[in-house]
């Protein structure tokens, strides 16, 4: 006889644990429990049967895996949190008793925990960490734009601003930026780092306020984890491209509002360059390194005389220059006139690189004072362009407004007449293109330099579309209306044009009435009646046959649609309740998007009609 199962000792009741039970097991407060779950990546689970998981109770509760809670019980951070709780009690008692020396000693030995081991546990490889820095970058840029108050420390905001500048410096240096989108929420950027797509959001430079209903403690816990993660990632990225991390910062430029320009990229000097790269031995009073051995072996392999004695070169002798191997093309045996052209490493390196990363290299930009300098400085420099700005936007500009190399001026203000310009200023304005900021972003998303005329100062801008892969069948304002919509427009225009003539004709001609009856015929009797009516009206048989075929196609299409709807209803009956609700939500979303697209197309038709009327007038 098998062992009897006790209630609450097996199954869901053993696999799951409520939050209150977990806190009691870990002996920590709710705030510490939340912090541990965020740092370790543990989140609530939904059991199949909540009543069984809660041991027969139907009270609402949050459930966690029992194995996850056992995993948290051995976390070193939990031990540090307990030590901090004891430290807080000792410090409060010392301050209450007026023991200032003891309180100072306790403050100096305050327990502090580190998150390095958590980063290594959650991200086993570097690619995993790069793939997961999207949310970290969004959080960093958000806190870098927040004001410092009692809820957020100034040092925390300063650290977030430093991390944001370091990321922008790396993207500009490696020219990894690929897409940009100016939205209502902020500016979306997408870069390609280590073959991974990284997308992040940067808010606009408006005055930000922290809402009172937001739990900042939860966000600060996430920020604590993200700062450690980005520190690891940035160190690896900088060292891989041969740069010093963290990059040195000029305090004077930073105080004068230089922004990213306050940091200076510095190449890392290898500490191993002064030391010998390989092992070296001493032979007959001469020190021989592994490099000398390799060069001697190469000399032996290339010599034509096998009996020649080759002496090992001395350490102070001049190194043998190694020429790069060049592929020698040999003529084909079948076609001697055609030489073999095989690509080599040298020829591949000499090929022109993709121009998307050097899109703005031939151009020099000047920012008007009303444009956002941090946004366009980052965008233009990421694509190889030079950019300058007035002193009111901050220090660090490489040139002033009178520079002759400026090709484009990014301006976001209406055209204003300036009659008091000198001839030199007028000539300078004629040489430059005054474009609106959207032109820069659209050029990046298109991967080429667009025409400046639609984006000139004072022009109505074309639609600014998201480059992040919209769904199939979405409304695209840049594409003309479909053929059916265009036909409907022509018919409406014709109806409006001949509206007065149609009002005068009250009676419908018999030919049109016969064709209409043929088109609306459904069964054989109605078709026979329509045929007799058409014969009496003098309509030839071919025209009547075409209208009859159209009516049959319409009827068949309607039958197919009805059958399809009936089949869908039958399939819905075989679905489970959860699948049926999911299917209905999916269909509701499709219908909603279709209606939204129809409304947008109708608005476009209305605007085009208004333009045509204005052109005629």
XYZ file of C-alpha atoms in Angstrom:
617
model
C 0.000 0.000 0.000
C 1.411 3.378 -1.015
C 2.028 6.217 1.342
C -1.020 8.407 1.946
C -0.753 12.013 0.770
C -1.452 14.673 3.332
C -3.363 17.807 2.449
C -1.055 20.775 1.700
C 2.080 18.596 1.534
C 2.198 17.820 -2.200
C 1.177 19.196 -5.557
C 0.436 22.891 -6.060
C 0.337 23.572 -2.316
C 3.982 22.499 -2.083
C 5.184 24.006 -5.368
C 3.807 27.491 -4.665
C 4.146 29.857 -1.744
C 2.310 33.069 -0.929
C 4.151 36.333 -0.420
C 3.402 36.506 3.302
C 4.716 32.973 3.838
C 7.822 33.787 1.782
C 8.537 36.914 3.860
C 8.107 34.918 7.039
C 10.452 32.225 5.760
C 13.126 34.754 4.729
C 12.596 36.886 7.862
C 12.647 40.156 5.967
C 10.358 43.135 5.468
C 8.175 43.774 2.438
C 10.564 46.424 1.083
C 13.549 44.073 1.356
C 11.575 41.245 -0.229
C 10.680 43.439 -3.184
C 14.295 44.538 -3.541
C 15.529 40.948 -3.527
C 12.974 39.864 -6.137
C 13.924 42.764 -8.430
C 17.644 42.161 -8.102
C 17.405 38.402 -8.635
C 14.759 38.556 -11.372
C 12.056 36.648 -9.475
C 8.429 37.552 -10.151
C 4.996 36.219 -9.082
C 3.578 33.148 -10.789
C 0.018 32.213 -11.628
C -0.882 28.640 -10.589
C -3.407 26.620 -12.541
C -5.619 26.215 -9.493
C -5.338 29.086 -7.031
C -7.468 27.321 -4.435
C -5.194 24.286 -4.356
C -2.063 26.443 -4.306
C -3.494 28.408 -1.348
C -4.335 25.193 0.536
C -8.076 25.478 0.092
C -8.375 29.216 0.751
C -9.983 31.520 -1.832
C -8.452 34.724 -0.466
C -6.555 36.817 -3.055
C -2.788 36.325 -2.814
C 0.420 36.559 -4.834
C 2.164 33.246 -5.423
C 5.849 32.457 -5.918
C 7.640 29.250 -6.704
C 8.895 27.569 -3.526
C 12.182 26.858 -5.307
C 12.643 30.569 -6.017
C 12.180 31.405 -2.348
C 14.678 28.691 -1.377
C 17.037 30.254 -3.941
C 16.650 33.642 -2.235
C 17.395 32.186 1.201
C 21.064 31.696 0.229
C 21.547 35.145 -1.294
C 24.465 37.169 0.159
C 22.491 40.372 -0.333
C 19.865 39.069 2.112
C 22.571 38.604 4.715
C 23.749 42.186 4.178
C 20.190 43.450 4.516
C 19.852 41.699 7.841
C 23.154 43.198 8.967
C 21.922 46.621 7.878
C 18.763 46.149 9.954
C 20.866 45.374 13.026
C 23.130 48.323 12.203
C 20.135 50.692 12.052
C 18.995 49.554 15.511
C 22.467 50.011 17.009
C 22.852 53.442 15.408
C 19.452 54.609 16.665
C 20.284 53.409 20.196
C 23.683 55.135 20.136
C 22.187 58.404 18.920
C 19.439 58.195 21.540
C 21.976 57.765 24.306
C 24.220 60.525 22.986
C 27.142 58.178 22.345
C 28.563 60.121 19.411
C 31.847 58.243 19.167
C 30.037 54.911 18.964
C 27.645 56.313 16.375
C 30.552 57.583 14.272
C 32.279 54.219 14.501
C 29.101 52.441 13.458
C 28.638 54.805 10.493
C 32.172 54.147 9.294
C 31.610 50.371 9.433
C 28.215 50.498 7.756
C 27.435 47.219 5.901
C 27.392 47.656 2.123
C 26.459 45.015 -0.439
C 27.633 44.620 -4.035
C 25.724 43.318 -7.050
C 28.628 41.999 -9.111
C 27.787 38.354 -8.473
C 24.145 38.957 -9.432
C 25.183 40.400 -12.797
C 27.345 37.337 -13.466
C 24.494 35.019 -12.502
C 21.816 36.714 -14.612
C 24.033 37.267 -17.658
C 26.375 34.310 -18.214
C 27.773 35.753 -21.476
C 28.500 39.297 -22.601
C 26.057 39.050 -25.503
C 23.262 38.311 -23.035
C 24.077 41.508 -21.172
C 24.142 43.599 -24.364
C 20.822 42.129 -25.439
C 19.214 43.223 -22.163
C 20.429 46.816 -21.826
C 17.422 48.415 -23.562
C 15.488 49.000 -20.335
C 18.677 49.966 -18.515
C 19.438 52.734 -21.014
C 15.858 54.049 -20.908
C 16.013 54.212 -17.115
C 19.433 55.894 -17.124
C 18.393 58.602 -19.575
C 15.151 59.167 -17.659
C 16.881 59.760 -14.315
C 19.542 61.890 -15.996
C 16.787 64.381 -16.928
C 15.060 64.442 -13.514
C 15.555 67.281 -11.014
C 17.282 66.519 -7.756
C 14.981 66.653 -4.742
C 14.463 64.793 -1.497
C 13.336 61.633 -3.274
C 16.288 61.364 -5.673
C 19.842 62.179 -4.575
C 21.939 64.592 -6.706
C 24.829 62.119 -6.810
C 22.526 59.520 -8.359
C 21.431 61.908 -11.126
C 25.026 62.880 -11.787
C 26.042 59.236 -12.113
C 23.152 58.567 -14.531
C 24.188 61.578 -16.607
C 27.756 60.260 -16.743
C 26.623 56.814 -17.874
C 24.376 58.347 -20.555
C 27.269 60.423 -21.907
C 29.567 57.385 -21.938
C 27.050 55.403 -23.977
C 26.609 58.241 -26.473
C 30.373 58.593 -26.794
C 30.748 54.909 -27.612
C 27.943 54.977 -30.202
C 29.435 58.072 -31.849
C 32.929 56.580 -31.846
C 31.854 53.248 -33.370
C 29.134 54.859 -35.540
C 26.691 52.162 -34.448
C 23.522 54.282 -34.699
C 21.043 52.974 -37.286
C 17.562 54.482 -36.802
C 15.971 57.492 -35.117
C 12.369 58.509 -34.556
C 11.011 61.754 -33.112
C 7.870 60.838 -31.151
C 5.655 62.531 -28.607
C 7.247 60.620 -25.715
C 10.786 61.484 -26.749
C 13.433 60.431 -29.253
C 13.784 56.742 -30.060
C 17.243 55.542 -31.051
C 18.326 52.176 -32.373
C 21.956 51.065 -32.548
C 23.681 47.841 -33.523
C 26.252 46.723 -30.940
C 27.954 43.321 -31.021
C 25.432 42.199 -33.684
C 22.636 42.995 -31.241
C 19.915 45.589 -31.822
C 19.659 48.042 -28.929
C 16.694 50.450 -28.804
C 16.272 53.135 -26.156
C 14.186 56.236 -25.483
C 15.546 59.652 -24.527
C 13.043 62.206 -23.154
C 12.983 65.756 -24.434
C 14.729 68.455 -22.428
C 11.660 69.781 -20.693
C 11.247 70.402 -16.992
C 10.497 66.988 -15.511
C 8.569 66.354 -12.314
C 8.300 63.130 -10.349
C 4.593 62.224 -9.919
C 3.628 61.766 -6.280
C 1.819 58.483 -6.954
C 4.965 56.790 -8.326
C 6.843 54.494 -5.940
C 10.363 55.819 -6.440
C 11.863 53.134 -4.188
C 11.000 50.407 -6.707
C 12.488 52.447 -9.553
C 15.630 53.135 -7.537
C 16.090 49.395 -6.979
C 15.914 48.801 -10.725
C 18.293 51.716 -11.243
C 20.748 50.232 -8.773
C 20.847 47.009 -10.774
C 21.052 48.823 -14.121
C 23.956 51.006 -13.035
C 26.003 47.948 -12.122
C 25.060 46.217 -15.366
C 25.993 49.195 -17.526
C 29.285 49.580 -15.685
C 30.256 46.035 -16.685
C 29.011 46.437 -20.272
C 30.660 49.811 -20.894
C 33.999 48.625 -19.536
C 33.966 45.680 -21.924
C 32.854 47.774 -24.910
C 35.470 50.461 -24.311
C 38.325 48.028 -23.799
C 37.387 46.054 -26.918
C 37.826 49.144 -29.110
C 41.037 50.148 -27.315
C 39.716 53.035 -25.213
C 40.217 53.940 -21.587
C 37.204 53.466 -19.330
C 35.917 55.583 -17.733
C 36.771 58.370 -20.193
C 38.338 61.428 -18.519
C 36.022 64.400 -18.059
C 36.953 68.077 -18.208
C 35.279 69.748 -15.235
C 35.446 73.260 -16.698
C 33.765 72.220 -19.948
C 31.158 70.283 -18.004
C 30.338 73.303 -15.880
C 29.975 75.460 -19.013
C 27.391 73.107 -20.529
C 29.549 71.175 -22.992
C 27.590 67.968 -22.359
C 29.125 65.038 -24.222
C 31.961 67.293 -25.360
C 33.247 67.469 -21.779
C 34.439 63.857 -22.083
C 37.576 62.980 -24.007
C 38.179 59.567 -25.526
C 41.654 58.306 -24.756
C 43.299 55.289 -26.336
C 44.454 52.629 -23.913
C 48.196 51.972 -23.788
C 48.881 48.288 -23.334
C 51.021 47.525 -20.303
C 52.376 44.520 -22.134
C 53.944 46.542 -24.933
C 57.152 47.196 -22.972
C 57.536 43.564 -21.888
C 58.637 40.829 -24.300
C 55.630 39.243 -25.978
C 57.010 35.687 -25.943
C 59.384 33.531 -24.017
C 63.082 34.164 -24.508
C 66.095 31.935 -23.816
C 69.826 32.600 -23.755
C 71.968 30.571 -26.203
C 75.750 31.133 -26.312
C 75.413 34.492 -24.629
C 72.668 35.625 -27.058
C 69.064 36.101 -25.989
C 66.699 34.456 -28.473
C 62.947 35.152 -28.413
C 60.075 33.192 -29.922
C 59.722 35.820 -32.633
C 63.309 35.199 -33.739
C 62.595 31.489 -33.901
C 59.539 32.045 -36.120
C 61.510 34.314 -38.462
C 64.308 31.720 -38.726
C 61.818 28.967 -39.530
C 60.345 31.154 -42.284
C 63.826 31.783 -43.684
C 64.555 28.061 -43.734
C 61.254 27.338 -45.521
C 61.835 29.941 -48.217
C 65.489 29.208 -48.942
C 66.275 27.161 -52.041
C 69.381 25.445 -50.684
C 68.573 22.809 -48.074
C 72.216 22.418 -46.993
C 72.766 26.028 -46.012
C 73.526 26.486 -42.319
C 71.381 29.243 -40.859
C 72.518 30.959 -37.672
C 70.009 32.241 -35.158
C 69.804 36.040 -35.290
C 71.014 38.032 -32.359
C 68.621 39.924 -30.178
C 69.922 43.290 -31.319
C 69.733 42.473 -35.023
C 67.182 44.209 -37.223
C 63.900 42.319 -37.451
C 62.952 40.798 -40.744
C 60.083 42.657 -42.375
C 57.191 40.396 -43.228
C 55.568 41.353 -46.517
C 51.873 40.745 -46.885
C 51.067 37.826 -49.117
C 49.548 38.872 -52.421
C 47.519 36.535 -54.535
C 49.011 36.031 -58.020
C 46.343 35.471 -60.630
C 47.012 32.665 -63.134
C 45.286 32.443 -66.522
C 42.591 29.848 -66.993
C 43.458 26.754 -69.033
C 40.139 26.829 -70.877
C 40.183 30.593 -71.494
C 43.746 31.986 -71.356
C 42.602 35.542 -72.006
C 40.523 35.634 -68.839
C 42.587 35.906 -65.674
C 41.392 34.385 -62.421
C 40.089 37.107 -60.103
C 39.766 35.730 -56.590
C 39.181 38.089 -53.655
C 41.908 38.283 -51.039
C 41.976 39.835 -47.591
C 43.887 42.817 -48.940
C 41.424 43.412 -51.800
C 38.445 43.044 -49.479
C 39.937 45.616 -47.101
C 40.405 48.046 -49.985
C 36.742 47.850 -51.012
C 34.629 50.919 -50.209
C 32.723 50.558 -46.977
C 29.006 51.063 -46.563
C 28.089 54.717 -46.736
C 25.280 54.574 -44.201
C 27.628 55.078 -41.236
C 29.340 57.994 -43.071
C 26.109 59.550 -44.304
C 26.880 63.114 -43.161
C 30.665 62.972 -43.628
C 30.715 65.457 -46.574
C 28.519 67.999 -44.761
C 28.973 70.551 -42.003
C 25.937 71.574 -39.944
C 25.106 74.621 -37.901
C 22.413 74.449 -35.232
C 20.051 77.325 -34.743
C 19.503 78.291 -31.140
C 15.914 76.956 -30.970
C 16.925 73.402 -31.949
C 17.901 70.781 -29.412
C 21.679 70.601 -29.373
C 22.166 67.244 -27.495
C 19.880 65.390 -29.913
C 21.373 66.597 -33.179
C 24.942 66.655 -31.940
C 24.618 62.961 -31.141
C 22.872 62.135 -34.446
C 25.195 64.098 -36.757
C 28.419 62.973 -35.085
C 27.246 59.350 -35.142
C 27.103 59.533 -38.934
C 30.449 61.246 -39.473
C 29.288 64.857 -39.827
C 30.667 68.043 -38.284
C 28.348 70.247 -36.264
C 28.534 73.604 -34.525
C 26.200 75.681 -32.395
C 25.971 79.159 -30.898
C 27.468 79.974 -27.521
C 23.982 80.235 -25.994
C 23.563 76.460 -26.488
C 26.722 75.653 -24.530
C 30.450 75.557 -25.014
C 32.446 73.119 -27.093
C 31.583 74.219 -30.640
C 34.473 73.668 -33.070
C 33.571 76.640 -35.303
C 31.292 79.682 -35.396
C 28.457 80.747 -37.665
C 30.739 82.540 -40.124
C 32.608 79.360 -41.073
C 32.698 78.929 -44.843
C 32.528 75.118 -44.652
C 28.926 75.107 -43.309
C 26.620 73.428 -45.833
C 23.363 73.047 -43.877
C 21.683 75.085 -41.167
C 19.190 73.183 -38.991
C 16.509 75.736 -38.170
C 13.044 75.371 -36.658
C 11.449 78.788 -36.982
C 9.275 80.507 -39.602
C 10.786 82.636 -42.329
C 11.376 86.225 -41.214
C 12.372 89.021 -43.567
C 15.840 90.391 -42.835
C 16.333 93.456 -45.043
C 19.450 94.761 -43.259
C 21.814 92.029 -44.439
C 25.178 92.760 -45.959
C 26.220 91.349 -49.311
C 28.536 88.909 -47.596
C 25.705 87.565 -45.406
C 23.366 87.272 -48.397
C 25.964 85.314 -50.337
C 26.519 83.077 -47.336
C 22.788 82.364 -47.038
C 22.599 81.487 -50.735
C 25.374 78.916 -50.377
C 23.736 77.154 -47.422
C 20.622 74.974 -47.151
C 18.242 75.999 -44.373
C 16.443 72.764 -43.494
C 14.100 71.752 -40.706
C 15.224 69.147 -38.118
C 13.076 66.384 -39.601
C 15.300 66.274 -42.699
C 18.238 64.933 -40.671
C 16.172 62.133 -39.123
C 14.457 61.158 -42.382
C 17.823 60.934 -44.133
C 19.050 58.505 -41.476
C 15.955 56.305 -41.699
C 16.076 56.314 -45.506
C 19.795 55.507 -45.534
C 20.524 58.237 -48.080
C 20.545 62.007 -48.469
C 17.041 63.188 -49.361
C 16.133 66.278 -51.337
C 16.123 69.413 -49.206
C 13.231 71.174 -50.985
C 10.350 69.501 -49.044
C 12.180 70.246 -45.762
C 13.229 73.842 -46.349
C 12.480 76.524 -43.801
C 8.776 77.413 -43.764
C 7.669 74.383 -45.835
C 4.923 71.971 -44.754
C 6.791 68.833 -43.772
C 5.998 65.379 -45.185
C 4.758 62.701 -42.763
C 7.386 61.520 -40.287
C 6.960 57.741 -40.150
C 8.324 55.283 -37.611
C 11.203 53.178 -39.001
C 10.740 50.372 -36.483
C 8.896 47.836 -38.687
C 5.185 48.535 -38.466
C 2.683 45.728 -38.899
C 1.705 44.510 -42.344
C -1.196 46.380 -43.897
C -0.748 49.497 -41.766
C -1.735 52.862 -43.192
C 1.099 54.608 -45.013
C 0.363 58.262 -45.845
C 3.199 58.397 -48.392
C 1.556 55.775 -50.631
C -1.166 56.879 -53.038
C -4.696 55.595 -52.626
C -5.541 52.189 -54.064
C -7.144 51.753 -57.472
C -10.569 51.182 -55.988
C -10.331 54.357 -53.938
C -9.123 56.299 -56.966
C -12.040 54.949 -59.021
C -14.436 55.978 -56.265
C -12.931 59.453 -56.332
C -13.336 59.718 -60.112
C -16.920 58.550 -59.864
C -17.653 61.102 -57.148
C -16.049 63.861 -59.209
C -18.062 62.848 -62.238
C -21.226 62.741 -60.168
C -20.518 66.223 -58.873
C -19.723 67.457 -62.360
C -22.898 66.093 -63.915
C -25.012 66.573 -60.846
C -27.097 69.274 -62.411
C -27.766 67.150 -65.492
C -28.748 64.182 -63.362
C -31.220 66.301 -61.441
C -32.979 67.217 -64.638
C -33.481 63.577 -65.617
C -36.167 62.191 -63.364
C -36.850 58.986 -65.278
C -34.252 56.187 -65.560
C -33.646 54.984 -69.164
C -34.905 51.452 -69.890
C -31.429 50.261 -70.930
C -29.973 51.155 -67.515
C -32.954 49.587 -65.774
C -32.452 46.321 -67.697
C -28.718 46.207 -66.914
C -29.426 46.957 -63.248
C -31.945 44.106 -63.144
C -29.356 41.772 -64.736
C -26.753 42.763 -62.160
C -29.151 42.169 -59.260
C -30.445 38.823 -60.576
C -29.915 35.973 -58.166
C -31.928 32.948 -59.366
C -32.806 31.624 -62.834
C -36.310 33.134 -62.901
C -35.005 36.622 -62.153
C -32.282 36.164 -64.777
C -34.872 35.101 -67.399
C -37.041 38.123 -66.589
C -34.039 40.447 -66.868
C -33.122 38.866 -70.227
C -36.581 39.558 -71.632
C -36.456 43.110 -70.302
C -33.057 43.677 -71.939
C -34.294 42.243 -75.267
C -37.269 44.616 -75.177
C -34.968 47.547 -74.429
C -32.727 46.706 -77.424
C -29.597 45.641 -75.521
C -27.356 43.155 -77.323
C -26.795 39.719 -75.825
C -23.038 40.141 -75.115
C -23.567 43.159 -72.851
C -26.324 41.363 -70.994
C -24.129 38.255 -70.581
C -21.333 40.337 -69.016
C -23.685 41.824 -66.460
C -25.056 38.359 -65.696
C -21.543 37.004 -65.083
C -20.820 39.889 -62.728
C -23.965 39.098 -60.760
C -22.977 35.411 -60.492
C -19.514 36.321 -59.210
C -21.015 38.617 -56.574
C -23.455 35.924 -55.483
C -20.690 33.309 -55.260
C -18.503 35.690 -53.261
C -21.332 36.339 -50.836
C -21.917 32.593 -50.428
C -18.200 32.003 -49.774
C -18.163 34.748 -47.152
C -21.216 33.259 -45.465
C -19.622 29.801 -45.499
C -16.402 31.250 -44.090
C -18.299 32.920 -41.287
C -20.143 29.694 -40.575
C -16.885 27.747 -40.488
C -15.383 30.292 -38.113
C -18.383 29.921 -35.819
C -17.968 26.146 -35.837
C -14.280 26.485 -35.017
C -15.093 28.852 -32.164
C -17.452 26.273 -30.697
C -14.574 23.770 -30.527
C -12.265 26.218 -28.759
C -11.792 26.454 -25.045
C -13.058 29.486 -23.184
C -9.566 30.997 -22.946
C -8.825 30.414 -26.641
C -12.187 31.837 -27.672
C -11.622 35.035 -25.696
C -8.132 35.378 -27.149
C -9.497 34.875 -30.676
C -12.233 37.449 -30.131
C -9.724 39.988 -28.821
C -7.546 39.371 -31.873
C -10.478 39.877 -34.255
C -11.548 42.978 -32.355
C -8.070 44.439 -32.796
C -8.097 43.650 -36.516
C -11.494 45.315 -36.977
C -10.375 48.330 -34.982
C -7.220 48.757 -37.088
C -9.230 48.334 -40.303
C -11.692 51.037 -39.236
C -8.820 53.315 -38.250
C -7.184 52.829 -41.647
C -10.468 53.527 -43.456
C -10.933 56.735 -41.476
C -7.413 57.906 -42.328
C -7.903 57.098 -46.012
C -11.221 58.957 -45.984
C -9.512 61.997 -44.473
C -6.849 61.793 -47.167
C -9.504 61.666 -49.892
C -11.232 64.690 -48.376
C -7.965 66.642 -48.272
C -7.142 65.759 -51.872
C -10.625 66.854 -53.003
C -10.180 70.158 -51.205
C -6.798 70.655 -52.909
C -8.317 69.944 -56.321
C -11.110 72.448 -55.717
C -8.626 75.092 -54.639
C -6.530 74.426 -57.744
C -9.570 74.782 -59.991
C -10.636 77.948 -58.221
